Coordinates of C-alpha atoms in Angstrom, one line a residue:
Chain A
M253 CA 107.6 112.5 5.0
S254 CA 109.0 114.6 2.6
I255 CA 108.0 117.6 1.8
R256 CA 108.5 116.5 -2.5
K257 CA 106.4 113.6 -1.5
V258 CA 103.1 116.0 0.2
I259 CA 103.8 119.0 -3.0
E260 CA 103.3 115.0 -5.2
R261 CA 100.2 114.5 -3.7
L262 CA 98.9 118.6 -3.7
L263 CA 99.8 117.8 -7.4
F264 CA 97.1 114.8 -7.5
L265 CA 94.9 116.4 -5.3
V266 CA 95.0 119.1 -8.1
V267 CA 94.2 117.0 -11.2
V268 CA 91.8 115.6 -9.7
I269 CA 89.3 118.6 -8.9
W270 CA 90.7 119.6 -12.8
T271 CA 89.5 116.2 -14.4
A272 CA 86.6 117.0 -12.6
S273 CA 85.2 120.0 -13.2
T274 CA 85.9 119.4 -17.0
I275 CA 84.1 116.6 -17.0
T276 CA 80.9 118.7 -15.6
F277 CA 81.8 121.4 -17.4
F278 CA 81.9 119.2 -20.9
I279 CA 78.6 116.4 -20.7
P280 CA 76.5 119.4 -20.4
R281 CA 77.3 121.5 -23.8
I282 CA 78.1 118.0 -25.5
S283 CA 74.5 117.4 -25.4
K284 CA 71.2 120.0 -27.0
R285 CA 69.0 120.6 -23.8
N286 CA 69.8 124.7 -23.2
P287 CA 68.6 125.7 -19.1
I288 CA 67.7 128.7 -20.8
R289 CA 65.3 128.2 -22.9
E290 CA 63.5 125.9 -20.8
R291 CA 63.2 127.5 -18.2
F292 CA 62.1 130.5 -20.4
G293 CA 59.5 128.2 -22.0
Q294 CA 58.0 127.8 -18.4
L295 CA 58.2 130.9 -17.7
A296 CA 55.9 131.7 -21.7
R297 CA 53.7 128.5 -20.8
T298 CA 53.0 129.8 -17.3
G299 CA 53.3 134.3 -17.3
G300 CA 51.9 134.8 -21.2
F301 CA 54.5 136.7 -23.3
S302 CA 54.9 136.4 -27.4
P303 CA 58.0 133.9 -28.8
D304 CA 59.3 137.5 -30.5
E305 CA 60.3 138.6 -26.8
L306 CA 61.4 135.1 -25.1
E307 CA 63.4 134.6 -27.6
I308 CA 65.5 138.2 -27.3
I309 CA 65.1 137.4 -23.5
I310 CA 66.8 134.0 -23.5
E311 CA 69.9 135.6 -26.1
S312 CA 70.2 138.6 -23.2
Y313 CA 70.4 136.0 -20.7
S314 CA 72.6 134.1 -22.5
Q315 CA 74.5 136.8 -22.5
K316 CA 74.7 137.9 -18.9
F317 CA 75.6 133.5 -18.2
G318 CA 78.4 133.8 -20.7
L319 CA 77.6 131.3 -23.2
D320 CA 77.5 134.3 -26.1
K321 CA 81.1 133.2 -25.5
P322 CA 83.9 131.3 -27.2
L323 CA 83.4 127.6 -25.8
W324 CA 87.2 128.2 -24.3
E325 CA 87.0 131.2 -22.8
Q326 CA 84.1 130.0 -21.1
Y327 CA 85.8 127.0 -20.2
A328 CA 88.8 130.4 -18.8
D329 CA 85.9 131.4 -17.4
Y330 CA 84.4 128.8 -16.3
I331 CA 87.8 127.1 -14.3
G332 CA 88.9 130.7 -13.2
G333 CA 84.9 130.5 -11.2
I334 CA 85.9 126.7 -9.9
A335 CA 89.9 128.1 -8.6
R336 CA 88.1 130.7 -5.8
L337 CA 85.4 129.1 -5.5
D338 CA 82.9 130.1 -6.9
L339 CA 80.1 128.0 -8.3
G340 CA 77.7 130.3 -9.7
V341 CA 74.5 131.0 -9.0
S342 CA 70.7 129.3 -9.9
L343 CA 68.8 129.0 -12.6
Y344 CA 65.4 128.7 -10.3
Q345 CA 65.9 130.2 -7.5
Y346 CA 67.9 133.7 -8.9
P347 CA 69.8 136.0 -7.6
K348 CA 70.5 132.7 -4.8
T349 CA 74.2 131.7 -5.7
V350 CA 74.7 128.1 -5.5
L351 CA 77.2 128.4 -2.8
E352 CA 74.5 129.4 -0.7
L353 CA 72.3 126.8 -1.1
I354 CA 75.3 124.2 -0.4
Q355 CA 76.1 126.1 3.1
E356 CA 71.5 126.3 4.6
A357 CA 71.7 122.2 3.7
I358 CA 75.8 121.6 4.4
P359 CA 75.2 121.0 8.0
W360 CA 72.2 118.8 8.3
T361 CA 74.5 116.8 5.2
L362 CA 77.5 117.0 7.6
G363 CA 75.0 116.0 10.9
L364 CA 73.8 112.9 9.5
L365 CA 77.1 111.8 7.4
V366 CA 80.1 112.5 10.1
V367 CA 77.8 110.4 12.9
S368 CA 77.2 107.9 11.0
T369 CA 80.2 106.8 9.3
I370 CA 81.8 107.0 12.4
L371 CA 79.6 105.1 14.6
S372 CA 79.6 102.4 10.9
F373 CA 83.4 102.2 11.8
I374 CA 83.9 102.0 15.3
I375 CA 81.0 99.0 15.4
G376 CA 82.2 97.2 12.2
N377 CA 85.7 97.1 12.7
S378 CA 85.0 95.6 16.4
L379 CA 82.6 92.7 15.3
G380 CA 85.3 92.3 12.6
A381 CA 88.2 92.7 15.1
V382 CA 85.8 90.3 17.7
A383 CA 85.6 88.0 14.7
A384 CA 88.8 87.4 14.2
W385 CA 89.5 87.1 17.2
P386 CA 90.4 82.9 18.9
R387 CA 90.1 83.4 22.1
A388 CA 86.3 85.5 21.9
P389 CA 83.2 83.8 23.0
R390 CA 81.3 81.6 19.6
W391 CA 78.3 83.8 20.0
L392 CA 80.6 86.7 19.8
R393 CA 82.1 85.9 16.7
S394 CA 79.4 84.9 15.2
I395 CA 77.1 88.6 15.3
A396 CA 79.9 89.1 12.3
T397 CA 78.8 86.9 9.9
P398 CA 75.3 88.3 9.3
F399 CA 76.7 91.8 8.2
I400 CA 78.9 90.0 5.8
L401 CA 76.4 87.9 4.5
F402 CA 74.3 91.1 3.6
M403 CA 77.4 93.5 2.2
G404 CA 75.9 93.9 -0.6
V405 CA 71.8 95.7 0.2
P406 CA 72.9 98.9 0.2
P407 CA 71.7 101.2 2.9
V408 CA 68.8 102.5 1.0
L409 CA 67.2 99.8 0.6
L410 CA 67.9 99.1 4.6
A411 CA 66.1 102.6 4.5
V412 CA 62.7 100.6 3.2
F413 CA 62.6 97.9 5.0
L414 CA 63.3 100.3 8.1
L415 CA 60.3 102.8 6.9
F416 CA 58.8 99.5 6.4
F417 CA 58.8 97.7 10.1
V418 CA 59.8 101.1 12.3
A419 CA 58.8 103.8 11.3
F420 CA 54.5 102.1 9.2
R421 CA 54.3 98.7 11.2
L422 CA 55.1 99.4 14.8
K423 CA 54.4 103.8 14.4
A424 CA 57.9 104.4 16.3
L425 CA 59.7 106.9 14.7
P426 CA 58.4 109.2 12.1
L427 CA 57.9 108.9 8.7
G428 CA 59.9 111.2 7.0
G429 CA 61.0 115.0 7.0
A430 CA 63.5 116.9 9.1
Y431 CA 60.9 117.9 12.4
S432 CA 56.9 117.2 12.6
I433 CA 55.3 119.7 11.2
G434 CA 54.1 122.7 12.9
V435 CA 57.2 122.9 15.1
I436 CA 59.4 126.2 14.5
P437 CA 63.2 125.1 14.7
D438 CA 64.3 127.0 18.0
Q439 CA 67.0 126.4 19.6
S440 CA 65.0 124.5 22.7
L441 CA 66.0 121.7 24.0
E442 CA 62.3 119.9 22.9
F443 CA 63.0 120.8 19.4
Y444 CA 66.8 119.1 19.6
L445 CA 65.0 115.4 20.2
D446 CA 62.4 116.0 17.4
V447 CA 65.5 116.7 14.2
L448 CA 67.3 113.9 16.7
R449 CA 64.0 112.0 16.5
H450 CA 63.7 112.1 12.8
Q451 CA 67.7 111.6 12.0
L452 CA 67.4 107.9 13.7
L453 CA 66.3 106.1 11.2
P454 CA 68.1 107.2 8.2
A455 CA 71.7 107.3 11.0
L456 CA 70.6 103.2 11.1
A457 CA 70.0 102.6 7.9
L458 CA 73.7 104.6 6.4
I459 CA 75.5 102.9 9.7
F460 CA 74.3 99.5 9.2
G461 CA 74.5 99.1 5.6
T462 CA 77.9 99.6 5.5
V463 CA 78.8 98.9 8.9
G464 CA 79.5 95.1 6.4
G465 CA 82.6 96.3 4.7
W466 CA 84.5 96.9 7.3
V467 CA 83.8 93.8 9.6
L468 CA 85.1 91.9 6.5
S469 CA 88.1 93.8 6.0
M470 CA 89.1 94.3 9.7
R471 CA 88.4 90.0 9.5
G472 CA 91.3 89.6 6.9
M473 CA 93.8 92.2 8.7
G474 CA 92.5 91.0 11.6
V475 CA 94.2 86.8 10.6
T476 CA 97.4 88.5 10.0
I477 CA 97.8 90.1 12.9
Q478 CA 97.3 87.2 15.0
G479 CA 101.0 85.2 12.2
E480 CA 102.8 87.7 13.5
D481 CA 105.5 87.2 15.8
Y482 CA 105.2 90.2 18.4
V483 CA 101.3 88.7 19.0
L484 CA 103.1 85.6 19.7
F485 CA 106.1 87.1 21.8
A486 CA 103.1 88.9 23.5
E487 CA 101.6 85.7 24.6
H488 CA 104.7 83.5 25.7
K489 CA 105.4 86.7 27.4
G490 CA 102.3 85.5 30.1
L491 CA 100.2 89.0 29.3
S492 CA 96.1 88.7 30.1
G493 CA 94.1 88.4 27.1
F494 CA 92.8 91.7 26.8
T495 CA 95.7 93.1 26.6
I496 CA 97.0 91.5 24.4
F497 CA 93.8 92.2 21.9
R498 CA 94.1 95.4 23.1
D499 CA 97.5 96.2 22.8
Y500 CA 99.5 94.3 20.3
Y501 CA 95.9 93.1 18.1
L502 CA 93.5 96.0 17.4
R503 CA 96.0 99.2 17.4
N504 CA 98.0 97.6 14.2
A505 CA 94.8 96.6 12.5
L506 CA 93.3 99.3 13.2
L507 CA 95.7 100.5 11.1
P508 CA 95.7 99.9 7.1
Q509 CA 92.3 100.8 8.6
V510 CA 92.1 103.6 8.7
T511 CA 93.3 104.7 4.4
G512 CA 90.4 102.7 3.7
F513 CA 88.4 105.6 5.4
A514 CA 88.7 108.5 2.8
L515 CA 87.1 105.5 -0.2
A516 CA 84.0 104.5 2.4
L517 CA 83.8 107.7 2.7
G518 CA 83.4 108.6 -0.5
N519 CA 79.9 105.4 -0.7
M520 CA 78.6 106.6 2.3
V521 CA 77.7 110.0 0.9
T522 CA 76.0 108.8 -2.3
S523 CA 74.1 106.2 -0.1
G524 CA 73.7 109.5 1.7
I525 CA 72.1 111.7 -1.0
V526 CA 69.7 108.6 -2.3
I527 CA 69.4 109.0 1.9
E528 CA 68.1 112.6 2.8
Q529 CA 66.2 112.7 -0.6
L530 CA 64.1 109.3 0.7
F531 CA 63.2 111.0 3.7
G532 CA 62.9 114.1 3.1
L533 CA 65.5 115.9 4.8
P534 CA 66.7 119.5 3.5
G535 CA 69.8 118.5 3.3
I536 CA 72.8 118.5 -0.2
G537 CA 71.3 115.4 -1.3
T538 CA 67.5 117.5 -1.5
V539 CA 68.8 119.7 -3.1
L540 CA 70.8 118.0 -5.9
Y541 CA 67.0 116.2 -6.2
N542 CA 65.4 119.0 -6.8
A543 CA 67.3 120.4 -9.1
I544 CA 67.0 117.4 -11.3
K545 CA 63.4 117.7 -10.9
A546 CA 63.3 121.0 -12.1
N547 CA 66.4 121.2 -15.0
D548 CA 68.6 123.7 -12.2
Y549 CA 71.5 122.5 -13.5
L550 CA 73.6 125.3 -12.5
V551 CA 72.9 123.8 -9.4
I552 CA 73.4 120.5 -10.2
Y553 CA 77.5 120.9 -11.8
G554 CA 77.8 123.1 -8.3
V555 CA 77.2 120.0 -6.1
V556 CA 78.9 117.6 -7.9
L557 CA 81.7 119.7 -7.6
F558 CA 81.6 120.7 -4.4
I559 CA 81.0 117.3 -3.1
T560 CA 84.0 115.6 -5.4
I561 CA 86.6 118.2 -4.2
A562 CA 85.1 118.1 -0.2
I563 CA 86.3 114.0 -1.0
A564 CA 89.2 114.5 -2.9
T565 CA 90.5 116.7 -0.4
L566 CA 89.4 114.1 2.2
M567 CA 91.6 111.2 0.6
V568 CA 94.6 113.6 -0.1
M569 CA 95.0 114.3 3.1
V570 CA 94.1 111.1 5.3
E571 CA 96.6 109.9 3.0
L572 CA 99.5 112.3 4.7
L573 CA 97.7 112.4 8.0
Y574 CA 98.6 108.6 8.2
P575 CA 102.4 108.3 8.6
L576 CA 101.8 110.6 11.9
I577 CA 99.4 107.7 13.4
D578 CA 101.6 105.0 11.4
P579 CA 105.1 105.4 12.8
R580 CA 106.7 102.2 10.9
I581 CA 106.3 104.0 7.3
R582 CA 107.7 107.3 8.6
E583 CA 110.4 107.5 6.2
Chain B
M265 CA 87.9 39.2 -11.0
A266 CA 84.3 41.1 -9.0
T267 CA 87.0 42.5 -6.3
V268 CA 89.7 43.9 -8.6
T269 CA 86.5 45.9 -10.5
I270 CA 85.2 46.7 -7.5
S271 CA 88.8 48.7 -6.1
Q272 CA 89.0 50.4 -10.0
Q273 CA 85.9 52.4 -8.9
E274 CA 86.8 52.3 -5.6
F275 CA 89.9 54.5 -7.0
Q276 CA 88.2 55.8 -10.3
Q277 CA 88.1 60.3 -10.0
P278 CA 85.0 61.2 -9.0
S279 CA 83.1 63.0 -11.9
R280 CA 83.6 66.6 -12.7
V281 CA 79.9 67.1 -11.5
M282 CA 80.7 65.6 -8.6
L283 CA 84.0 68.1 -7.4
F284 CA 81.5 70.5 -8.1
F285 CA 79.1 69.5 -6.5
R286 CA 81.6 69.0 -3.2
Y287 CA 83.0 72.2 -4.0
L288 CA 80.2 74.3 -3.8
R289 CA 79.5 72.5 0.4
R290 CA 83.0 73.8 0.3
N291 CA 81.9 77.6 -0.3
P292 CA 79.0 78.2 1.2
G293 CA 78.5 82.2 -0.2
L294 CA 78.7 80.9 -3.7
F295 CA 76.4 78.1 -3.3
I296 CA 73.9 80.3 -1.5
G297 CA 74.2 83.1 -4.0
F298 CA 73.8 80.8 -7.4
F299 CA 70.9 79.4 -5.1
I300 CA 68.7 83.0 -5.0
L301 CA 69.8 84.1 -8.4
I302 CA 68.6 80.7 -10.5
G303 CA 65.1 80.6 -8.0
L304 CA 65.6 85.0 -9.6
I305 CA 66.1 83.4 -12.8
L306 CA 63.6 81.6 -13.0
F307 CA 60.6 83.5 -11.4
T308 CA 61.9 86.0 -13.9
V309 CA 61.9 83.5 -17.2
I310 CA 58.4 82.1 -15.8
G311 CA 56.9 85.3 -15.5
V312 CA 57.9 87.1 -18.8
L313 CA 56.0 84.3 -20.3
T314 CA 52.9 83.8 -18.5
I315 CA 52.6 87.3 -18.2
D316 CA 51.1 90.3 -20.0
S317 CA 53.8 92.8 -19.7
S318 CA 50.9 95.3 -20.6
D319 CA 49.9 95.6 -17.6
A320 CA 52.9 96.7 -15.6
Y321 CA 52.1 100.0 -17.4
P322 CA 50.1 102.5 -16.0
L323 CA 46.3 102.3 -16.5
S324 CA 46.2 98.9 -17.1
V325 CA 44.4 97.7 -13.6
K326 CA 42.1 99.3 -10.7
P327 CA 44.7 100.6 -8.9
K328 CA 46.1 100.7 -5.1
Q329 CA 44.4 97.8 -4.4
P330 CA 46.3 96.1 -1.7
P331 CA 48.0 92.6 -2.7
S332 CA 45.3 89.7 -2.7
L333 CA 44.4 86.8 -4.8
E334 CA 44.4 88.5 -8.0
Y335 CA 46.8 90.6 -7.9
P336 CA 49.3 89.0 -5.1
F337 CA 51.3 91.8 -5.4
G338 CA 49.0 94.5 -5.0
T339 CA 48.6 97.5 -7.4
D340 CA 50.1 101.0 -7.4
F341 CA 48.5 104.6 -7.4
Y342 CA 48.4 105.0 -11.6
G343 CA 47.0 100.9 -12.5
R344 CA 50.7 99.4 -12.6
D345 CA 50.0 95.7 -10.8
L346 CA 52.9 94.9 -9.7
L347 CA 53.4 91.3 -10.6
A348 CA 54.3 92.6 -14.2
A349 CA 56.4 96.1 -13.0
M350 CA 58.6 93.0 -11.1
V351 CA 58.9 90.7 -13.6
V352 CA 59.6 93.1 -16.7
G353 CA 62.3 95.5 -13.7
M354 CA 63.8 92.8 -12.8
W355 CA 63.7 91.7 -16.6
Q356 CA 65.4 95.0 -17.6
T357 CA 67.6 95.1 -14.2
A358 CA 69.1 92.2 -15.2
L359 CA 69.9 93.7 -19.6
I360 CA 71.0 96.5 -18.0
G361 CA 73.4 94.9 -15.3
V362 CA 74.8 92.0 -17.8
L363 CA 75.0 94.7 -20.9
A364 CA 76.9 96.8 -18.2
G365 CA 79.1 94.1 -16.9
A366 CA 80.1 92.5 -20.8
I367 CA 81.0 96.1 -21.6
G368 CA 82.6 97.4 -18.8
T369 CA 85.2 93.7 -17.8
L370 CA 85.2 93.6 -22.2
I371 CA 86.9 97.1 -21.3
G372 CA 88.6 96.2 -17.9
V373 CA 90.1 93.0 -19.4
T374 CA 91.5 95.2 -22.2
L375 CA 93.1 97.4 -20.9
G376 CA 94.3 95.1 -17.8
F377 CA 96.0 93.1 -20.5
I378 CA 97.5 96.1 -23.0
S379 CA 98.8 97.8 -19.4
A380 CA 100.5 95.6 -17.6
Y381 CA 101.7 92.3 -20.3
F382 CA 103.0 95.7 -23.2
G383 CA 104.0 98.2 -19.7
G384 CA 104.9 101.7 -21.0
R385 CA 104.1 104.6 -21.6
L386 CA 101.0 103.2 -22.2
D387 CA 100.8 101.9 -19.4
S388 CA 101.7 105.1 -17.5
I389 CA 98.9 106.9 -19.6
I390 CA 96.2 103.8 -18.4
K391 CA 97.5 103.9 -14.5
G392 CA 98.2 107.0 -13.9
T393 CA 94.3 107.4 -15.6
C394 CA 92.4 105.3 -13.4
Q395 CA 94.1 107.1 -10.1
I396 CA 93.0 110.0 -11.5
L397 CA 89.0 108.0 -11.9
L398 CA 89.1 106.2 -8.9
P399 CA 88.4 109.7 -6.2
I400 CA 86.0 111.1 -8.3
P401 CA 82.8 109.2 -7.1
V402 CA 80.8 107.5 -10.2
F403 CA 77.3 108.3 -8.9
L404 CA 78.0 112.0 -9.0
I405 CA 78.9 112.1 -12.7
Q406 CA 76.5 109.6 -13.9
V407 CA 73.7 112.6 -12.1
V408 CA 75.1 114.5 -14.4
I409 CA 75.8 112.1 -17.4
A410 CA 71.9 111.1 -16.9
G411 CA 70.6 114.7 -15.8
S412 CA 71.7 116.7 -18.9
L413 CA 69.6 113.9 -21.8
D414 CA 66.7 114.5 -22.6
K415 CA 64.4 112.4 -21.0
R416 CA 62.8 111.4 -24.1
D417 CA 65.9 109.5 -24.7
V418 CA 66.9 107.4 -20.7
T419 CA 66.0 104.1 -21.9
I420 CA 67.6 100.9 -20.7
Y421 CA 69.8 101.1 -22.8
T422 CA 71.4 104.2 -22.8
M423 CA 71.0 104.0 -18.5
A424 CA 73.3 101.1 -18.9
L425 CA 75.8 102.6 -20.9
I426 CA 76.1 106.0 -18.7
V427 CA 76.0 103.3 -16.2
V428 CA 79.2 101.9 -17.3
L429 CA 80.9 105.0 -18.6
L430 CA 82.7 105.6 -15.2
A431 CA 83.0 101.4 -14.3
W432 CA 86.0 100.1 -15.7
M433 CA 88.6 101.7 -14.7
W434 CA 88.7 98.8 -11.4
P435 CA 88.3 95.6 -13.0
T436 CA 91.7 97.5 -15.1
I437 CA 92.8 97.4 -11.9
V438 CA 92.1 94.3 -10.8
I439 CA 93.2 92.5 -14.4
R440 CA 96.5 95.3 -14.4
S441 CA 97.7 93.8 -11.0
Q442 CA 96.7 89.7 -12.0
V443 CA 98.3 90.1 -14.8
L444 CA 101.6 91.7 -14.2
S445 CA 102.4 88.9 -11.4
M446 CA 101.8 85.8 -13.7
K447 CA 103.7 87.1 -16.8
E448 CA 106.5 86.3 -14.2
R449 CA 105.3 83.0 -14.2
Q450 CA 107.4 80.3 -15.2
F451 CA 105.5 79.0 -17.8
V452 CA 105.2 82.2 -19.8
S453 CA 109.2 82.1 -19.1
V454 CA 108.9 78.7 -21.0
A455 CA 106.5 80.2 -24.3
K456 CA 108.9 83.8 -24.3
L457 CA 112.0 81.3 -24.2
S458 CA 110.3 78.4 -27.2
G459 CA 109.1 81.2 -29.8
M460 CA 105.5 81.6 -29.1
G461 CA 104.5 85.2 -30.2
D462 CA 102.8 87.6 -28.0
F463 CA 98.8 86.9 -28.5
E464 CA 99.1 83.3 -28.6
I465 CA 100.5 83.5 -25.3
I466 CA 97.9 85.7 -24.1
F467 CA 95.2 84.3 -25.1
A468 CA 97.1 80.0 -24.7
E469 CA 98.8 80.0 -21.2
I470 CA 97.4 83.8 -19.6
M471 CA 94.4 83.9 -20.1
P472 CA 92.9 80.8 -19.0
N473 CA 95.1 80.7 -15.7
L474 CA 92.8 84.2 -15.9
L475 CA 90.1 82.7 -16.7
P476 CA 88.0 83.0 -12.5
F477 CA 89.4 86.4 -11.8
I478 CA 87.3 87.7 -14.6
A479 CA 85.0 85.9 -13.8
A480 CA 85.0 87.5 -9.7
S481 CA 85.5 90.8 -12.2
F482 CA 82.3 90.4 -14.1
V483 CA 80.1 89.0 -11.4
W484 CA 81.3 92.3 -9.4
S485 CA 80.5 95.1 -12.9
V486 CA 77.0 93.3 -13.0
F487 CA 77.0 93.8 -9.6
S488 CA 77.8 97.6 -9.5
A489 CA 76.1 98.3 -12.7
V490 CA 72.4 97.1 -10.3
F491 CA 73.8 99.4 -7.7
A492 CA 74.6 102.6 -9.7
S493 CA 71.3 102.2 -11.9
F494 CA 69.4 101.3 -8.9
Y495 CA 70.0 104.5 -7.3
L496 CA 69.2 107.1 -10.9
A497 CA 66.4 105.0 -10.4
V498 CA 65.5 106.1 -6.9
V499 CA 66.5 110.1 -7.6
G500 CA 64.4 109.7 -10.8
L501 CA 66.6 109.9 -13.0
G502 CA 65.9 106.7 -14.8
P503 CA 64.2 106.0 -18.2
L504 CA 60.9 107.6 -16.5
R505 CA 57.6 104.9 -18.0
E506 CA 59.3 101.8 -17.7
P507 CA 58.8 99.6 -14.5
L508 CA 62.5 99.6 -13.2
L509 CA 62.5 98.3 -10.1
G510 CA 64.4 101.8 -8.7
N511 CA 62.1 103.7 -9.9
T512 CA 58.8 101.4 -8.6
I513 CA 60.3 102.6 -5.3
W514 CA 61.1 106.6 -6.5
A515 CA 57.4 106.8 -7.6
A516 CA 56.6 105.4 -4.6
Q517 CA 58.2 107.4 -2.4
S518 CA 57.6 110.7 -4.2
Q519 CA 53.9 109.5 -4.1
G520 CA 53.9 109.1 0.0
A521 CA 53.1 105.0 0.4
F522 CA 53.5 105.1 3.3
F523 CA 52.1 107.9 4.1
N524 CA 49.0 106.7 2.5
G525 CA 49.2 103.1 4.0
W526 CA 50.1 101.8 0.7
W527 CA 53.4 100.1 1.7
W528 CA 53.9 96.9 -0.3
W529 CA 54.4 99.4 -3.3
P530 CA 58.4 100.3 -1.7
L531 CA 58.3 97.0 0.2
L532 CA 58.2 94.5 -2.9
P533 CA 60.1 96.4 -5.3
A534 CA 63.0 96.2 -2.3
I535 CA 62.6 93.6 -1.6
A536 CA 63.8 91.9 -5.4
M537 CA 66.4 94.3 -5.3
V538 CA 67.6 92.8 -2.1
L539 CA 68.1 89.3 -3.2
I540 CA 69.5 90.5 -6.6
L541 CA 72.2 92.9 -4.7
T542 CA 72.5 89.8 -2.1
S543 CA 73.0 86.7 -4.9
L544 CA 76.1 89.1 -7.3
A545 CA 77.9 89.9 -3.9
L546 CA 78.4 86.5 -2.5
I547 CA 78.9 85.1 -6.0
N548 CA 81.7 87.7 -6.3
M549 CA 83.0 86.6 -2.7
G550 CA 83.2 83.0 -3.7
L551 CA 84.8 83.2 -6.9
D552 CA 87.3 85.6 -5.5
E553 CA 87.6 82.8 -2.9
L554 CA 88.0 80.0 -6.0
A555 CA 90.5 82.1 -7.9
N556 CA 93.0 82.9 -4.7
P557 CA 92.5 80.0 -2.4
R558 CA 95.2 82.2 0.3
V559 CA 92.6 84.1 1.0
R560 CA 90.1 81.0 2.2
R561 CA 94.3 79.9 4.3
T562 CA 94.1 83.2 6.1
E563 CA 90.8 82.7 6.9

């Protein structure tokens, strides 16, 4: 791949991030809500200081957050902050910064999402590949059908059913939380096993809620590959069915699927955020949910921007690394 | 004479209705999808006509009752009859879906046609905008918008608008690529040579041939609108007073429904949502197959 293309993609990434941050900057400013007034209005109701004092406090805090400056200056500060990865501070857990909140939550989210994404990719693509392989046994090929049939069911709904059947009826797994109540987090094996038990249902929901897309696209890809001359050639050479499946058919069908990986990640993150909140896991989704509940605007926008940057970066990275694994499109 | 009439009957082209049913047999996904959808519509319509919809709001019936003869779907913590809540919720979900789907498709078709048919700088602006917006997770931007609104301003209609605001890119891209390939076909060149104007070509020549694609893209838009509004509602950004299906699950979860043994509360709206989304996904896939028979042949 030429240097020019790399630079082009990186510029594209910058434009995407800039667009996303511009959207997150201007939407709240169009709205009539004033987070500082809302926050101190709440405090005034519980804490009891006079309305005059309230106005002074609001003014001084608006100054502190730079809200009295002209809009273009605020915008420049904001974009400058993003360039330095400074996403602002939380209004509710002041003086904690948004980045600190994200740092505390990210291991939970990453753990759940990375494992689920990889497993979903593996399961979905193997099922899809087998479903399109004419020599596979009939029962094995038909496993894929229900996944395609229920492709429209989002992971969050699957989570509700898993909660009902596995956790509520069978009482086999916990109903929610990151670890059992009363357990103190430490480095022991018992603690990790406890965490794993709590992660199992959310992970299952995420995996099986996203497998269908992989099955469908891999099946389509597999059908196309079967008609290729090199597969025919391998058959006429007398190679065993399994060798053809693994080395000629699967390897070639898998490559284009990698490009879908980044796009699938976006859906995974969206569902992951909602599922975390449903199960009460202390990840980024819960940070976002709590911020929404408390009207902690800066945290909402910070988290949204952080996730957007992460996904867009991953997408461009996959695109740039793709020629390394697929020599056919190397220039 | 009699034999002639029989043979005439034998060679008669089957009626369009017959052909339609025969086609449905070849395209079972479309059939099942329509079947579920009609069932859902019947449930909602009959429900709206027979049930007192004020029971779908808090403090109207005895709270926390499991499903029984009196309350087939049970009642919730706030004293809502869940059967009434489901009927109203389905009706509102359909409203959001169809409204947002129609607007999204309209924008997509318009932009897609302008972009592909006229080309040039306009095309690169529209295409570029779509490409830049696509990697941004739509749901998160919707969270920002919904979160910036005053809670009292969030209604079913604002939900539909929030959902559609960032859902027109995909229809635009799909329609654009179809018009691009359609534009090069011979019948369009013939129309051009015979002196037809641009608008006549678009509406009389290209549009009718694209109808299955536009229909598939409409169903896709409805699907994604229902999906997005459901997710927004599940995280508590929906119109809080309305019994939207996602809202019901959100309320159930925040009251710890499973912990307290009120299993029917989140379960029934979840089942309804599965039926809605599955039927839409199946119809969308079926229409894709109808629009593009080559997909079928490769299977």
